[in-house]
C-alpha angles and dihedrals in degrees: 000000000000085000093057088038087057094048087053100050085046086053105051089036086059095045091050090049096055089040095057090041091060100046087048087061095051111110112187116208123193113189115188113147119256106263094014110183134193125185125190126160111226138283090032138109121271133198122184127167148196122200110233112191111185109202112198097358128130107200140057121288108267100218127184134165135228145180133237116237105171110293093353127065113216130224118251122250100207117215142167086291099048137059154151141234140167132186136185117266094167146332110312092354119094123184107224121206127193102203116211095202089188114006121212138183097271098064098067106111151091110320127188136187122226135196110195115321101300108048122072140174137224117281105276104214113222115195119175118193131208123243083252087061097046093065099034086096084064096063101080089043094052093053090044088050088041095062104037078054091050091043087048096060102039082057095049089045089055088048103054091046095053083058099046095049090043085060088048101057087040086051101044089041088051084048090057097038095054088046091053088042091058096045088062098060099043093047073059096048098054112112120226109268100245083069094071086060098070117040101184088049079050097046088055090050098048083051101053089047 
């Protein structure tokens, strides 16, 4: 019995040893970029990650969130609205994402990304903009497109009105022309005056022609 007692107590000895070995050999590794910045308007879905590589390490990465407020970051609460994923990018290296499902204006703020108690990332900047925002970038592009409209139909309309008044004068010069074309034959039509003396000596005359 002491013999066998003795075999057990080797043995999880042993098995805390290496344990401990190997944890002392784990070396977390959060990567995020200096100034990261994500933008999202509201009411949309937002996806933002931090690389976790786990040298020497034998287990899955244990990743939690938090949020910056002031000196402390705050553990998430995670609701309908957040949540969290990882997948595998290679061997000892995952790739951790914090999922904003709808977004909304108070989560804007300061994010980090933990593994375990002891590693943690760069401050992830979250900044969620309004609808109004969205389509402030438009402002300068509606007044630009404004002007070269406005520009566009006081042209057409001078032009039009060249043309128009073009027609007119053609119109009015053909007028006079064909009045003065008429004046003339029948200034050629009309018959001496010692004929309208005579009617029957007309009538012939009108006949002939």
């Amino acid at each position: 019995m002491i013999i066998q007692a003795t075999i057990l107590i080797l043995i999880c000895v042993n098995v805390i040893g290496t344990t401990n070995g190997t944890e002392m050999n784990c070396v977390p590794l959060i990567r995020v970029p200096r100034n990261s910045v994500f933008r999202a308007p509201v009411m949309t879905k937002l996806k933002i990650n931090c690389t976790i590589t786990l040298d020497g390490c034998h287990r899955n990465p244990r990743v939690s969130w938090c949020k910056l407020n002031g000196s402390d970051c705050k553990a998430l609460n995670y609701s309908h609205h957040i949540r969290t994923e990882w997948k595998d990018i290679k061997k000892h290296e995952w790739m951790a994402f914090l999922i904003f499902l709808n977004i909304s204006m108070e989560d804007t703020g300061l994010y980090r990304c933990k593994e375990g108690d002891t590693s943690v990332s760069h401050a992830i900047n979250v900044t969620v903009t309004g609808a109004d925002d969205d389509l402030k970038w438009l402002g300068p592009y509606v007044y630009i497109c404004s002007g070269v409209g406005l520009v566009f139909i006081v042209m057409t309309v001078s032009f039009l009105y060249v043309i128009r008044h073009q027609g007119t004068k053609s119109t009015r010069k053909d007028k006079a022309n064909k009045n003065q074309y008429m004046d003339t034959h029948k200034k050629d039509l009309l018959l001496p005056p010692h004929l309208y003396l005579n009617s029957d000596l007309l009538t012939s005359v009108v006949y002939r022609v």
